JSON list of C-alpha atoms in Angstrom, two decimals:
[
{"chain": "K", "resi": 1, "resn": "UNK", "atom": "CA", "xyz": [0.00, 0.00, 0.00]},
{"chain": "K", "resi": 2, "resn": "UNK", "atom": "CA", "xyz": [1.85, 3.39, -1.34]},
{"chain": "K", "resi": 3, "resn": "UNK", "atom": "CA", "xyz": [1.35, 6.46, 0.86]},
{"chain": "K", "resi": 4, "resn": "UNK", "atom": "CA", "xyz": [0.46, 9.94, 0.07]},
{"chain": "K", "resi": 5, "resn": "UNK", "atom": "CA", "xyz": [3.19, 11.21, -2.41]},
{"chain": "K", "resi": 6, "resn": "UNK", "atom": "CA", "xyz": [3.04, 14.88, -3.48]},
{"chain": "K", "resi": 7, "resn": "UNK", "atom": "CA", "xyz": [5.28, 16.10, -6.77]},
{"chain": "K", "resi": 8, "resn": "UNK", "atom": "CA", "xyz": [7.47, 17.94, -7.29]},
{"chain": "K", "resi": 9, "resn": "UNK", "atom": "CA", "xyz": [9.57, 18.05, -4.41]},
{"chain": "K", "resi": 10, "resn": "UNK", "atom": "CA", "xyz": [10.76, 22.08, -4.56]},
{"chain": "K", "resi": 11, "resn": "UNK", "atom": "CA", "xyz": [9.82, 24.56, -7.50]},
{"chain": "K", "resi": 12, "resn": "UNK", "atom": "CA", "xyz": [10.84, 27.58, -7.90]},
{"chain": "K", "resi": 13, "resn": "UNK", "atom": "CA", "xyz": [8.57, 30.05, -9.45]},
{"chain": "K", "resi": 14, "resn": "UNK", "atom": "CA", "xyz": [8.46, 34.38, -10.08]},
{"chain": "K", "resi": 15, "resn": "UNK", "atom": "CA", "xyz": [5.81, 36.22, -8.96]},
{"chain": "K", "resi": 16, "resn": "UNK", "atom": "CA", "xyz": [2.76, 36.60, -11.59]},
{"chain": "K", "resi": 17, "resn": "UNK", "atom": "CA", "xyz": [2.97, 33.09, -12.64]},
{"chain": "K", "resi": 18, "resn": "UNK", "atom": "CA", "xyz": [0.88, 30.41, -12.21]},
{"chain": "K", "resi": 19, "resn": "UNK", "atom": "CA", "xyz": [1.79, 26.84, -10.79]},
{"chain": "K", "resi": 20, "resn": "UNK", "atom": "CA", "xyz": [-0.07, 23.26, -10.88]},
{"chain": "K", "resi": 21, "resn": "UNK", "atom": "CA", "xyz": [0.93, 20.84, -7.59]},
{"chain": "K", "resi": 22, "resn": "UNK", "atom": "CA", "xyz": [-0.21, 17.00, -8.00]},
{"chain": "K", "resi": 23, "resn": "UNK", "atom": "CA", "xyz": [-1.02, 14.66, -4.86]},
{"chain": "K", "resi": 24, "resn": "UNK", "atom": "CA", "xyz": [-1.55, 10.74, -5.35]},
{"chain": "K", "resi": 25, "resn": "UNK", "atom": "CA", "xyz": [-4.08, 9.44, -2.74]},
{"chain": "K", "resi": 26, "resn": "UNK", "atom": "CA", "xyz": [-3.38, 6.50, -0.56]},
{"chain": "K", "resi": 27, "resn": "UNK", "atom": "CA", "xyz": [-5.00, 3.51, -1.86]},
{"chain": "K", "resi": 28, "resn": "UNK", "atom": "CA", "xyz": [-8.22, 3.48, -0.88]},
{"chain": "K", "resi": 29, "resn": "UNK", "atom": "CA", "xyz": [-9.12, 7.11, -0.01]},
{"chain": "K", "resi": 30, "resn": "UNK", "atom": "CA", "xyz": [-11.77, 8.88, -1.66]},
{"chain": "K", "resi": 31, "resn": "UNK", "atom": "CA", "xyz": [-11.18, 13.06, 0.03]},
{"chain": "K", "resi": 32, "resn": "UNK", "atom": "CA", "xyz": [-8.15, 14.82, -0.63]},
{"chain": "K", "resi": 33, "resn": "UNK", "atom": "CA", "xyz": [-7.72, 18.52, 1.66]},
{"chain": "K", "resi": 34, "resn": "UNK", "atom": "CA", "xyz": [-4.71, 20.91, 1.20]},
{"chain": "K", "resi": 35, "resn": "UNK", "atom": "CA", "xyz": [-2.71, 22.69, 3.34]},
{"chain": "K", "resi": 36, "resn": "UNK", "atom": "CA", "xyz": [-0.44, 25.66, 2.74]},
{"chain": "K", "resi": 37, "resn": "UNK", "atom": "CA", "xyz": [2.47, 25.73, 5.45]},
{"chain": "K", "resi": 38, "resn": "UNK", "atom": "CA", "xyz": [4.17, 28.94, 5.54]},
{"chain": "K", "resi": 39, "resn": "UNK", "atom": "CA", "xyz": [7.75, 29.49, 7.36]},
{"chain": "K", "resi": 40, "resn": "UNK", "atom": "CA", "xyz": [7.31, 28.99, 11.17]},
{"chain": "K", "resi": 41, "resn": "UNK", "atom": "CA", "xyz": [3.31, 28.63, 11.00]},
{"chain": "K", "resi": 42, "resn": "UNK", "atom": "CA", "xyz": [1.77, 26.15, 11.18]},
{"chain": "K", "resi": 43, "resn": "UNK", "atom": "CA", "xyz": [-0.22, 24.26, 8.09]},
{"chain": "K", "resi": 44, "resn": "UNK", "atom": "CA", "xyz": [-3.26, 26.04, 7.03]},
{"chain": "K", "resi": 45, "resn": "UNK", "atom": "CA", "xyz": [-6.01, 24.10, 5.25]},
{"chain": "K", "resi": 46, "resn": "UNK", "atom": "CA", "xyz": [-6.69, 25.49, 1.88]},
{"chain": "K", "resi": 47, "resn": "UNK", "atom": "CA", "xyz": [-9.91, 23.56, 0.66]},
{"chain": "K", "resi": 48, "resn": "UNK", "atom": "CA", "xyz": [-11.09, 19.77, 0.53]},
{"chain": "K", "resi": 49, "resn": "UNK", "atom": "CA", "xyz": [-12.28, 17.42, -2.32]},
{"chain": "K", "resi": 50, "resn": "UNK", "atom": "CA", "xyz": [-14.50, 14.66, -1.87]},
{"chain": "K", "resi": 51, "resn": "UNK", "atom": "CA", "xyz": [-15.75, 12.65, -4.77]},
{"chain": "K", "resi": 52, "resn": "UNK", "atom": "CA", "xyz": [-14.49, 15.34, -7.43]},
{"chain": "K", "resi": 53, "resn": "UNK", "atom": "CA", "xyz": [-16.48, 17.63, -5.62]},
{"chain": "K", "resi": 54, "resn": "UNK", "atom": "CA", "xyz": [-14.75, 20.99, -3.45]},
{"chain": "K", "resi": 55, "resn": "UNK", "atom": "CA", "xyz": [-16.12, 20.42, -0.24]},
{"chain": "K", "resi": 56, "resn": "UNK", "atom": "CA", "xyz": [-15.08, 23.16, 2.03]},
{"chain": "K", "resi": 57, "resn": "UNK", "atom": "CA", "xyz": [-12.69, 26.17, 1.52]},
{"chain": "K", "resi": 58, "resn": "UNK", "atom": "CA", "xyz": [-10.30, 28.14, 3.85]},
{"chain": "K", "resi": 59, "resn": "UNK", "atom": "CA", "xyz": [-9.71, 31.29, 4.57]},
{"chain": "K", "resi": 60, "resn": "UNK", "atom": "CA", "xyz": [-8.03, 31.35, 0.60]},
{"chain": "K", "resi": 61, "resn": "UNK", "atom": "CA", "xyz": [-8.62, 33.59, -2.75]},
{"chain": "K", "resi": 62, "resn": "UNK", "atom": "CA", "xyz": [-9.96, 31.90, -5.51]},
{"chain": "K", "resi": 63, "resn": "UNK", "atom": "CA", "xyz": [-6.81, 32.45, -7.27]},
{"chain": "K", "resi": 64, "resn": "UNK", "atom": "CA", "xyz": [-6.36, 28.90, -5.34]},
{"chain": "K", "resi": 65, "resn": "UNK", "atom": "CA", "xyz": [-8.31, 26.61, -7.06]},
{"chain": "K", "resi": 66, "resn": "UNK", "atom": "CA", "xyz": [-7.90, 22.71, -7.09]},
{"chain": "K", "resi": 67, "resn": "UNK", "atom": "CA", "xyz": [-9.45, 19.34, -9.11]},
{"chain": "K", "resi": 68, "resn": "UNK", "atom": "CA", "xyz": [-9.80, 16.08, -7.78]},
{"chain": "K", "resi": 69, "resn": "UNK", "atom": "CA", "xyz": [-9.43, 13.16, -10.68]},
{"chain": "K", "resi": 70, "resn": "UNK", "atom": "CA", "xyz": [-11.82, 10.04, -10.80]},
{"chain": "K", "resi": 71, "resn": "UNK", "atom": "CA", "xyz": [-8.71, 8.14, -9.14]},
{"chain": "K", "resi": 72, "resn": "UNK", "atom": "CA", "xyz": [-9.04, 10.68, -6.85]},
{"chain": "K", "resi": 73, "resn": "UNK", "atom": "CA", "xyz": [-5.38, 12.13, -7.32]},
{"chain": "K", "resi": 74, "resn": "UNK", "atom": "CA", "xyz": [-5.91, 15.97, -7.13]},
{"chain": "K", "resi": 75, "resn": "UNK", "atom": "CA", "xyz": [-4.38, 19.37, -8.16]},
{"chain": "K", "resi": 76, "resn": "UNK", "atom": "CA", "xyz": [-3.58, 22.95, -6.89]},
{"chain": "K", "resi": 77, "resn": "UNK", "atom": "CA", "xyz": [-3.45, 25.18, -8.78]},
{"chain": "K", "resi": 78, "resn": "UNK", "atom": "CA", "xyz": [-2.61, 28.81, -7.73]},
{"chain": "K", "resi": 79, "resn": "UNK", "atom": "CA", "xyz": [-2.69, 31.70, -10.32]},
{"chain": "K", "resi": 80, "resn": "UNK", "atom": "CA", "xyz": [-0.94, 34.68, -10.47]},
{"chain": "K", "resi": 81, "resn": "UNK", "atom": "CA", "xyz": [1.44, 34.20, -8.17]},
{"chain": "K", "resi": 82, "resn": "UNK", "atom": "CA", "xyz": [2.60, 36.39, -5.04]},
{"chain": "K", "resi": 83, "resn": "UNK", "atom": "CA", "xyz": [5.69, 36.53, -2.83]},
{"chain": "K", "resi": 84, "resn": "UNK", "atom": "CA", "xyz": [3.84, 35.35, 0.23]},
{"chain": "K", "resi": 85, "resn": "UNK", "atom": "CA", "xyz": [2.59, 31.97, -1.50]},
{"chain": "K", "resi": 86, "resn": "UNK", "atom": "CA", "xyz": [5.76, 30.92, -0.92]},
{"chain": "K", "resi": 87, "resn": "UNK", "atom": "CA", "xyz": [5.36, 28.06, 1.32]},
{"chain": "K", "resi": 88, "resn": "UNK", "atom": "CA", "xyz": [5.42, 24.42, 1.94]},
{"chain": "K", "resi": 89, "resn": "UNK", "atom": "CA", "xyz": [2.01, 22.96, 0.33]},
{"chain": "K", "resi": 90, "resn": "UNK", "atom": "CA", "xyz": [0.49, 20.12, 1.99]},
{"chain": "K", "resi": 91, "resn": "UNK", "atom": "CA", "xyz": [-2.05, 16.95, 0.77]},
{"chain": "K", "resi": 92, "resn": "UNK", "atom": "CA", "xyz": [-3.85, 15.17, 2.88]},
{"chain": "K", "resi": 93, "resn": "UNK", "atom": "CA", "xyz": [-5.95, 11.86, 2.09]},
{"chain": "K", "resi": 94, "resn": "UNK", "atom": "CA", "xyz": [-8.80, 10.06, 4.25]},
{"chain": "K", "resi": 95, "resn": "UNK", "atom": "CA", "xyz": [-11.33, 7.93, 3.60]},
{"chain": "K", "resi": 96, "resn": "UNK", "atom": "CA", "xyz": [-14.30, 10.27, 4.06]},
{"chain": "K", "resi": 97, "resn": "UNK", "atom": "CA", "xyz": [-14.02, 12.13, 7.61]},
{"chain": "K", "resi": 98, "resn": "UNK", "atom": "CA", "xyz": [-11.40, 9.49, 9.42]},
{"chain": "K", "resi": 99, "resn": "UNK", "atom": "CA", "xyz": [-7.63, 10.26, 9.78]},
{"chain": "K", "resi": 100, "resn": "UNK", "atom": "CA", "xyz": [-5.97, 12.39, 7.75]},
{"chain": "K", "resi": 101, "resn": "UNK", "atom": "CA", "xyz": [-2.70, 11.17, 5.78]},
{"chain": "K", "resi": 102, "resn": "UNK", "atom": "CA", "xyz": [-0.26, 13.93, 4.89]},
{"chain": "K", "resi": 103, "resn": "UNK", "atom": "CA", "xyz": [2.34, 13.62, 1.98]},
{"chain": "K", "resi": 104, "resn": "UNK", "atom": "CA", "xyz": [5.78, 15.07, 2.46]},
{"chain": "K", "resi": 105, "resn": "UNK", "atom": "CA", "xyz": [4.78, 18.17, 0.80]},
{"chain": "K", "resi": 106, "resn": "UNK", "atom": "CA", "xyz": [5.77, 20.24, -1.95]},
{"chain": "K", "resi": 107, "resn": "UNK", "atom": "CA", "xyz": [8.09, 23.27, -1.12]},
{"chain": "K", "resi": 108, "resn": "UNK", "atom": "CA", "xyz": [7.25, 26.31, -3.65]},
{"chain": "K", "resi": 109, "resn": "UNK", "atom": "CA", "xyz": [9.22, 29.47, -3.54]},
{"chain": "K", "resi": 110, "resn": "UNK", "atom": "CA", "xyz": [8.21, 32.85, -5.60]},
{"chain": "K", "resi": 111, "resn": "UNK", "atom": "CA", "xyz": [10.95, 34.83, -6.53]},
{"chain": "N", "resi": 1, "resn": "UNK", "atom": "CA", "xyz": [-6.54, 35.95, 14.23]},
{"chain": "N", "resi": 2, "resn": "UNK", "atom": "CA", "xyz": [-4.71, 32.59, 15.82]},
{"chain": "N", "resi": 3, "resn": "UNK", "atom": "CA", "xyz": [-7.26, 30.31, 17.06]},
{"chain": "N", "resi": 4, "resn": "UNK", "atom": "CA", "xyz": [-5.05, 27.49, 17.92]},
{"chain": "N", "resi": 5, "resn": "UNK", "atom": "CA", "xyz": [-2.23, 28.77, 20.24]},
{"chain": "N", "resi": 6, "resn": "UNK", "atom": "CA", "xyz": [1.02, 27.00, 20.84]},
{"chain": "N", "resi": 7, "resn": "UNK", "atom": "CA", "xyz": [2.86, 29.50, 23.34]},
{"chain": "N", "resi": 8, "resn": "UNK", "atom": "CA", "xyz": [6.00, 27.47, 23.55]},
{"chain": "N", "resi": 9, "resn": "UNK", "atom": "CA", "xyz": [8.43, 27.10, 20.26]},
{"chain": "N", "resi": 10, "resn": "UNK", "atom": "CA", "xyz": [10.79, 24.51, 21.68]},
{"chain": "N", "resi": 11, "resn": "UNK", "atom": "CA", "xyz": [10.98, 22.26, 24.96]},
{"chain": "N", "resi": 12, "resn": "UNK", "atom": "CA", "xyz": [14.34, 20.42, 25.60]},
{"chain": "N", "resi": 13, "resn": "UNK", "atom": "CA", "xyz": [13.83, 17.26, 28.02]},
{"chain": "N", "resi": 14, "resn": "UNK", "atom": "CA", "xyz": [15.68, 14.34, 29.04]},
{"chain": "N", "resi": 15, "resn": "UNK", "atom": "CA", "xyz": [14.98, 10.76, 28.13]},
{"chain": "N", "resi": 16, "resn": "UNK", "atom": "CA", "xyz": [12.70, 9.23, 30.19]},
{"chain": "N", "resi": 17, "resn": "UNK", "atom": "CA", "xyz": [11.54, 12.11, 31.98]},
{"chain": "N", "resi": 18, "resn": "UNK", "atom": "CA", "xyz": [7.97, 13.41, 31.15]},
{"chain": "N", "resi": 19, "resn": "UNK", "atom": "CA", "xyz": [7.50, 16.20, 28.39]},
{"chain": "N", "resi": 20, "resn": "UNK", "atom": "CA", "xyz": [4.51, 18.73, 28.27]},
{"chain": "N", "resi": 21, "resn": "UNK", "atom": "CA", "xyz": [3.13, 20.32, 25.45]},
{"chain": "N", "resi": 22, "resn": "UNK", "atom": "CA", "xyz": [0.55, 22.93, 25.88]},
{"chain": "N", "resi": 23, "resn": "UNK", "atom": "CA", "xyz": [-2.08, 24.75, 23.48]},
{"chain": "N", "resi": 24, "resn": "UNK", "atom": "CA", "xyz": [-4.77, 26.95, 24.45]},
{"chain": "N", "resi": 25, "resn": "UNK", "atom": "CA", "xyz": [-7.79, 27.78, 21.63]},
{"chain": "N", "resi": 26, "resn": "UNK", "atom": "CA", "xyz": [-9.85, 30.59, 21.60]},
{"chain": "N", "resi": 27, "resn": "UNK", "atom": "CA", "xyz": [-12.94, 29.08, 19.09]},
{"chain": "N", "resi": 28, "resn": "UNK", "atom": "CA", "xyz": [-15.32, 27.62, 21.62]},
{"chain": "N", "resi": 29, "resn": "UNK", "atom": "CA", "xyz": [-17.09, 25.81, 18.75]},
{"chain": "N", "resi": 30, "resn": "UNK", "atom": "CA", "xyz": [-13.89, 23.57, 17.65]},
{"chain": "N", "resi": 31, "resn": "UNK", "atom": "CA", "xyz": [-15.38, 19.73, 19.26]},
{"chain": "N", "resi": 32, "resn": "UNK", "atom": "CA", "xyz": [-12.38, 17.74, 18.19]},
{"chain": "N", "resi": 33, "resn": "UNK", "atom": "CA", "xyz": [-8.67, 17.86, 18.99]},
{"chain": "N", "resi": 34, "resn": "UNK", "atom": "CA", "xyz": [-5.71, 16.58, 17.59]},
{"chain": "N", "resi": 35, "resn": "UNK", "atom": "CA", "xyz": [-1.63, 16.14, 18.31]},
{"chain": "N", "resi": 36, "resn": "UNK", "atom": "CA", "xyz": [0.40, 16.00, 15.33]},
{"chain": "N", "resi": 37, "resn": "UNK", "atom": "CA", "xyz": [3.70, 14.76, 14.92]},
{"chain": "N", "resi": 38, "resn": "UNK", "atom": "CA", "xyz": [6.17, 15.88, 12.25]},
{"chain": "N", "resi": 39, "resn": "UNK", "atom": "CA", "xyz": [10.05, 14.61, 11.65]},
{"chain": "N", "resi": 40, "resn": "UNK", "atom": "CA", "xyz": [12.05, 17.19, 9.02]},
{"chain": "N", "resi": 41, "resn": "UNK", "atom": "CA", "xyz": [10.87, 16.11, 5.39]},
{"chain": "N", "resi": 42, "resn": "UNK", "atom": "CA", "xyz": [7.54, 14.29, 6.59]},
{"chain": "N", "resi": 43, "resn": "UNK", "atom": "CA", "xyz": [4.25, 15.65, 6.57]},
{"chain": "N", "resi": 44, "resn": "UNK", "atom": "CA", "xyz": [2.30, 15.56, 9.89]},
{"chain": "N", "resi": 45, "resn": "UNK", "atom": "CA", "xyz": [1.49, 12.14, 11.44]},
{"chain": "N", "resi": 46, "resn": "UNK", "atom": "CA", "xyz": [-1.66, 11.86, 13.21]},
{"chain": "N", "resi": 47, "resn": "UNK", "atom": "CA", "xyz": [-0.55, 11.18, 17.04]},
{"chain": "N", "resi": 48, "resn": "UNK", "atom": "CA", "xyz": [-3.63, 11.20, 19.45]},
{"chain": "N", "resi": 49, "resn": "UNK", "atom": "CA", "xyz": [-7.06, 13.03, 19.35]},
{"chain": "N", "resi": 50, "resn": "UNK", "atom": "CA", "xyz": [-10.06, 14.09, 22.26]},
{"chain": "N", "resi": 51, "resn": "UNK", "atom": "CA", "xyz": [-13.65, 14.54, 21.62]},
{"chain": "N", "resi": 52, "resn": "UNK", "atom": "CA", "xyz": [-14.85, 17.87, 23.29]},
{"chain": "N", "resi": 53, "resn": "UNK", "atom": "CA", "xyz": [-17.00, 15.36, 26.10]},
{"chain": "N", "resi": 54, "resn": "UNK", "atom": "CA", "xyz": [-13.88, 13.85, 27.06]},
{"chain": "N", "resi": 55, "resn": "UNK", "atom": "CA", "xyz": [-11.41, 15.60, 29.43]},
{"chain": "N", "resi": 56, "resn": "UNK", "atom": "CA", "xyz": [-8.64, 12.71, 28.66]},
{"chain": "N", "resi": 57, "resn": "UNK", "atom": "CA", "xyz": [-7.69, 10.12, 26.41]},
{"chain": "N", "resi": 58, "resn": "UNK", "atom": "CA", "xyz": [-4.44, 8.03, 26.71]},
{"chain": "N", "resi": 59, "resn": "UNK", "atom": "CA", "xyz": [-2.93, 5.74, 24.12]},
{"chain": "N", "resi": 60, "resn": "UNK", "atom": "CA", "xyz": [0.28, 3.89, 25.32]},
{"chain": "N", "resi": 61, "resn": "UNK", "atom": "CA", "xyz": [3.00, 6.88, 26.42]},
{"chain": "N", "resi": 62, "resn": "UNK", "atom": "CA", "xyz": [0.90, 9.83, 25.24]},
{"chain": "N", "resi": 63, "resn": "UNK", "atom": "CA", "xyz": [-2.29, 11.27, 27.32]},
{"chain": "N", "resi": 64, "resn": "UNK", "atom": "CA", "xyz": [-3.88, 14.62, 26.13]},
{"chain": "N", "resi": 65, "resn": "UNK", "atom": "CA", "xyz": [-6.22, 16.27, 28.95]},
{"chain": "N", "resi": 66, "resn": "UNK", "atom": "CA", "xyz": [-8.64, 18.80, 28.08]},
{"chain": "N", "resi": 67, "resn": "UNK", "atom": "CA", "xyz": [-9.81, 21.91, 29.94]},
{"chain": "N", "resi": 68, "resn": "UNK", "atom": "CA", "xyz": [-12.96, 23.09, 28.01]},
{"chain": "N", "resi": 69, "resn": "UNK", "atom": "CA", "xyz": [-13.56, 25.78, 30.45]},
{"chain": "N", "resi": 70, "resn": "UNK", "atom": "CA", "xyz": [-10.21, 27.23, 30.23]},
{"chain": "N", "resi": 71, "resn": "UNK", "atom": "CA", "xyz": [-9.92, 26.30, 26.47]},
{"chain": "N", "resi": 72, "resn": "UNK", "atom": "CA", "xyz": [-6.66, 24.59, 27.29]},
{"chain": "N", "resi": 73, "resn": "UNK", "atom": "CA", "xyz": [-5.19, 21.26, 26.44]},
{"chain": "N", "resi": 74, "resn": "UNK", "atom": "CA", "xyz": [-1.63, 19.42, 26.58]},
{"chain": "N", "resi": 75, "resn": "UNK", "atom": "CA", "xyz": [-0.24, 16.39, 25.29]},
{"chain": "N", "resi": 76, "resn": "UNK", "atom": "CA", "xyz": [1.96, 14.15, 28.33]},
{"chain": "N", "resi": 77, "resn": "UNK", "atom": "CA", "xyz": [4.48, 11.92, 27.04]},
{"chain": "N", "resi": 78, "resn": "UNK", "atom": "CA", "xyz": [5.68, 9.90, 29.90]},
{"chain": "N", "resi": 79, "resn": "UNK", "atom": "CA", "xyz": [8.60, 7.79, 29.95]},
{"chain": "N", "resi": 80, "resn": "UNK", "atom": "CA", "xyz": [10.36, 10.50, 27.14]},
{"chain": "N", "resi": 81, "resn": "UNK", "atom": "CA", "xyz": [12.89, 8.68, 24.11]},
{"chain": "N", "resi": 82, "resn": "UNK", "atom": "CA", "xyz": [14.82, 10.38, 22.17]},
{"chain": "N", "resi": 83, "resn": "UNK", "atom": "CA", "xyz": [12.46, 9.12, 18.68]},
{"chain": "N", "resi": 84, "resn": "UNK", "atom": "CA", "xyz": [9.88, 11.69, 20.54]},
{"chain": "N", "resi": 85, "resn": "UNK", "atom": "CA", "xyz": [12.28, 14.76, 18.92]},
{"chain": "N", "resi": 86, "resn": "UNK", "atom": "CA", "xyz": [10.03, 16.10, 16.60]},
{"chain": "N", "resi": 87, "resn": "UNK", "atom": "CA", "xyz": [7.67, 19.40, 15.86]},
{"chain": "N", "resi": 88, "resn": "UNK", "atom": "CA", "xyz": [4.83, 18.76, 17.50]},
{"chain": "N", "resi": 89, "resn": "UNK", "atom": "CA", "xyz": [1.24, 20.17, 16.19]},
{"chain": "N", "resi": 90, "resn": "UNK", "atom": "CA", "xyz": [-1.54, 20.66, 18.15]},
{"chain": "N", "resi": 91, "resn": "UNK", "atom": "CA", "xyz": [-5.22, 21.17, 16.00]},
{"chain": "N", "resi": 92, "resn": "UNK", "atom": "CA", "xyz": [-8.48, 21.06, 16.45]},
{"chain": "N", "resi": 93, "resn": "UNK", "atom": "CA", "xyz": [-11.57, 20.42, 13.90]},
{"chain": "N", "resi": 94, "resn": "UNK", "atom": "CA", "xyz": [-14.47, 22.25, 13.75]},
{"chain": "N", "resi": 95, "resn": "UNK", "atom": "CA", "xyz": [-18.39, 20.64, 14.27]},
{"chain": "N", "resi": 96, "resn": "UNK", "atom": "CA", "xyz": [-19.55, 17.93, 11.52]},
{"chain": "N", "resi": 97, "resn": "UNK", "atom": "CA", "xyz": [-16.23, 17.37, 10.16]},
{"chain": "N", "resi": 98, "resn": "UNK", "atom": "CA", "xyz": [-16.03, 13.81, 11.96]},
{"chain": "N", "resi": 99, "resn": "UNK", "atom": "CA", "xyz": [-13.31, 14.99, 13.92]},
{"chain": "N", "resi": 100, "resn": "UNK", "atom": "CA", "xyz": [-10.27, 14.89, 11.41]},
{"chain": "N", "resi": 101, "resn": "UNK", "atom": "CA", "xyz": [-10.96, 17.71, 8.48]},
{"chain": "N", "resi": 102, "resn": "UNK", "atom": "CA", "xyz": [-10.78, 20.78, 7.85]},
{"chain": "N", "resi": 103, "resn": "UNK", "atom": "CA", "xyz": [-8.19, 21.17, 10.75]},
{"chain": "N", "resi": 104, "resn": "UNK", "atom": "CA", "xyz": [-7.10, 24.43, 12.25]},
{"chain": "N", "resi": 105, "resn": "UNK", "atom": "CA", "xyz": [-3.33, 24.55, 13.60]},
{"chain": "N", "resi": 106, "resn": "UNK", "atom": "CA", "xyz": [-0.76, 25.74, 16.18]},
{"chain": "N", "resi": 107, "resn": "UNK", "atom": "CA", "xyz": [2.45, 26.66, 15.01]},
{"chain": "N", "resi": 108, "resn": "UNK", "atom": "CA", "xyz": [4.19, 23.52, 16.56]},
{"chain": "N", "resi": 109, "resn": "UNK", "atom": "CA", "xyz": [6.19, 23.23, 19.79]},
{"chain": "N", "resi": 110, "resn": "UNK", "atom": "CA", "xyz": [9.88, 21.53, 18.67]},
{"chain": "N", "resi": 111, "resn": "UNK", "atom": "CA", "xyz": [10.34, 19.01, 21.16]},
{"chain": "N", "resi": 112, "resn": "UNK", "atom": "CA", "xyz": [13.97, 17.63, 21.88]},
{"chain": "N", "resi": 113, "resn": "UNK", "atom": "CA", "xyz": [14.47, 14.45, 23.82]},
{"chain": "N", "resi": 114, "resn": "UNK", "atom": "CA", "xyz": [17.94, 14.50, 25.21]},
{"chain": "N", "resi": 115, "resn": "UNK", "atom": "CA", "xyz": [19.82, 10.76, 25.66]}
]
């Protein structure tokens, strides 16, 4: 059974542009949330997909925006990039509403 | 506006003494709460939860007690080993969420288990 792997690792991107994350589910799993994990905060949840469906949003512009895939892999995008997106992005899968599984995270800096 | 308040950025302790982590919230409505656990280059492991009815819930070396009328709650590890050193998250989850989504977080306590 293969955990919750998030890619890439780092990017590096400048401000304005736009950037796509990817998260693989744990087998199994049918919700996928995201978390955004700035320096010396803790992780922040972003929004949640459940069944290719967003199913609750943070505290986030819509400038974040996600999918979740039939295989229930899922996307982040974030348009138009700022300095303080820069941050360590977070995926989380469950089955439904039982414990969370993070993936190690995808490290995105704006330049 | 930081709902989930971890006052203390780092605790050093020695092995096999006991190690307390505190977190205070201010969102009386949060009914679920959660210890996290996170090693350098991991995401955050799931450690330990409490339902809001409960005031304490133990699970081998780790007891969380909660103090709903002081919105207060801290994670015991008793004997402490060095494998404890790690950031250490607390959260909570707000109503209908079945305890585990849409999590709010501290900012971590680093906790460092001396041999």
């Amino acid at each position: 059974e293969t955990g919750v792997t998030q890619s890439p690792t780092h990017l590096i991107k400048t401000r304005g542009q736009q950037v796509t994350l990817r998260c693989s589910s744990q087998s199994g799993h049918n919700t996928v949330s995201w978390y955004q994990q700035a320096l010396g905060q803790g992780p922040q949840f972003i929004f949640q997909y459940y069944r290719e469906e967003e199913n609750g949003r943070g505290n986030f512009p819509p400038r974040f925006s996600g999918l979740q895939f039939p295989n229930y892999s899922s996307e982040l995008n974030v348009n138009a990039l700022e300095l303080d997106d820069s941050a360590l992005y977070l995926c989380a899968s469950s089955l439904w509403l039982n414990e969370q599984y993070f993936g190690p995270g995808t490290r995105l800096t704006v330049t | 506006d930081q709902q989930v308040k971890q006052n203390s950025p780092s605790l050093s302790v020695q092995e096999g003494r006991i190690s307390i982590l505190n977190c205070d919230y201010t969102n009386s409505m949060f009914d679920y709460f959660l210890w996290y656990k996170k090693y350098p280059a991991e995401g955050p492991t799931f450690l330990i939860s409490i339902s809001s009815i409960k005031d304490k819930n133990e699970d081998g070396r780790f007891t969380v007690f909660l103090n709903k009328s002081a919105k207060h709650l801290s994670l015991h590890i008793v004997p402490s080993q060095p494998g404890d050193s790690a950031v250490y998250f607390c959260a909570a989850s707000p109503p209908n969420s079945g305890g585990y989504q849409k999590v709010t977080f501290g900012i971590g306590t680093k906790l460092q288990v001396i041999p």
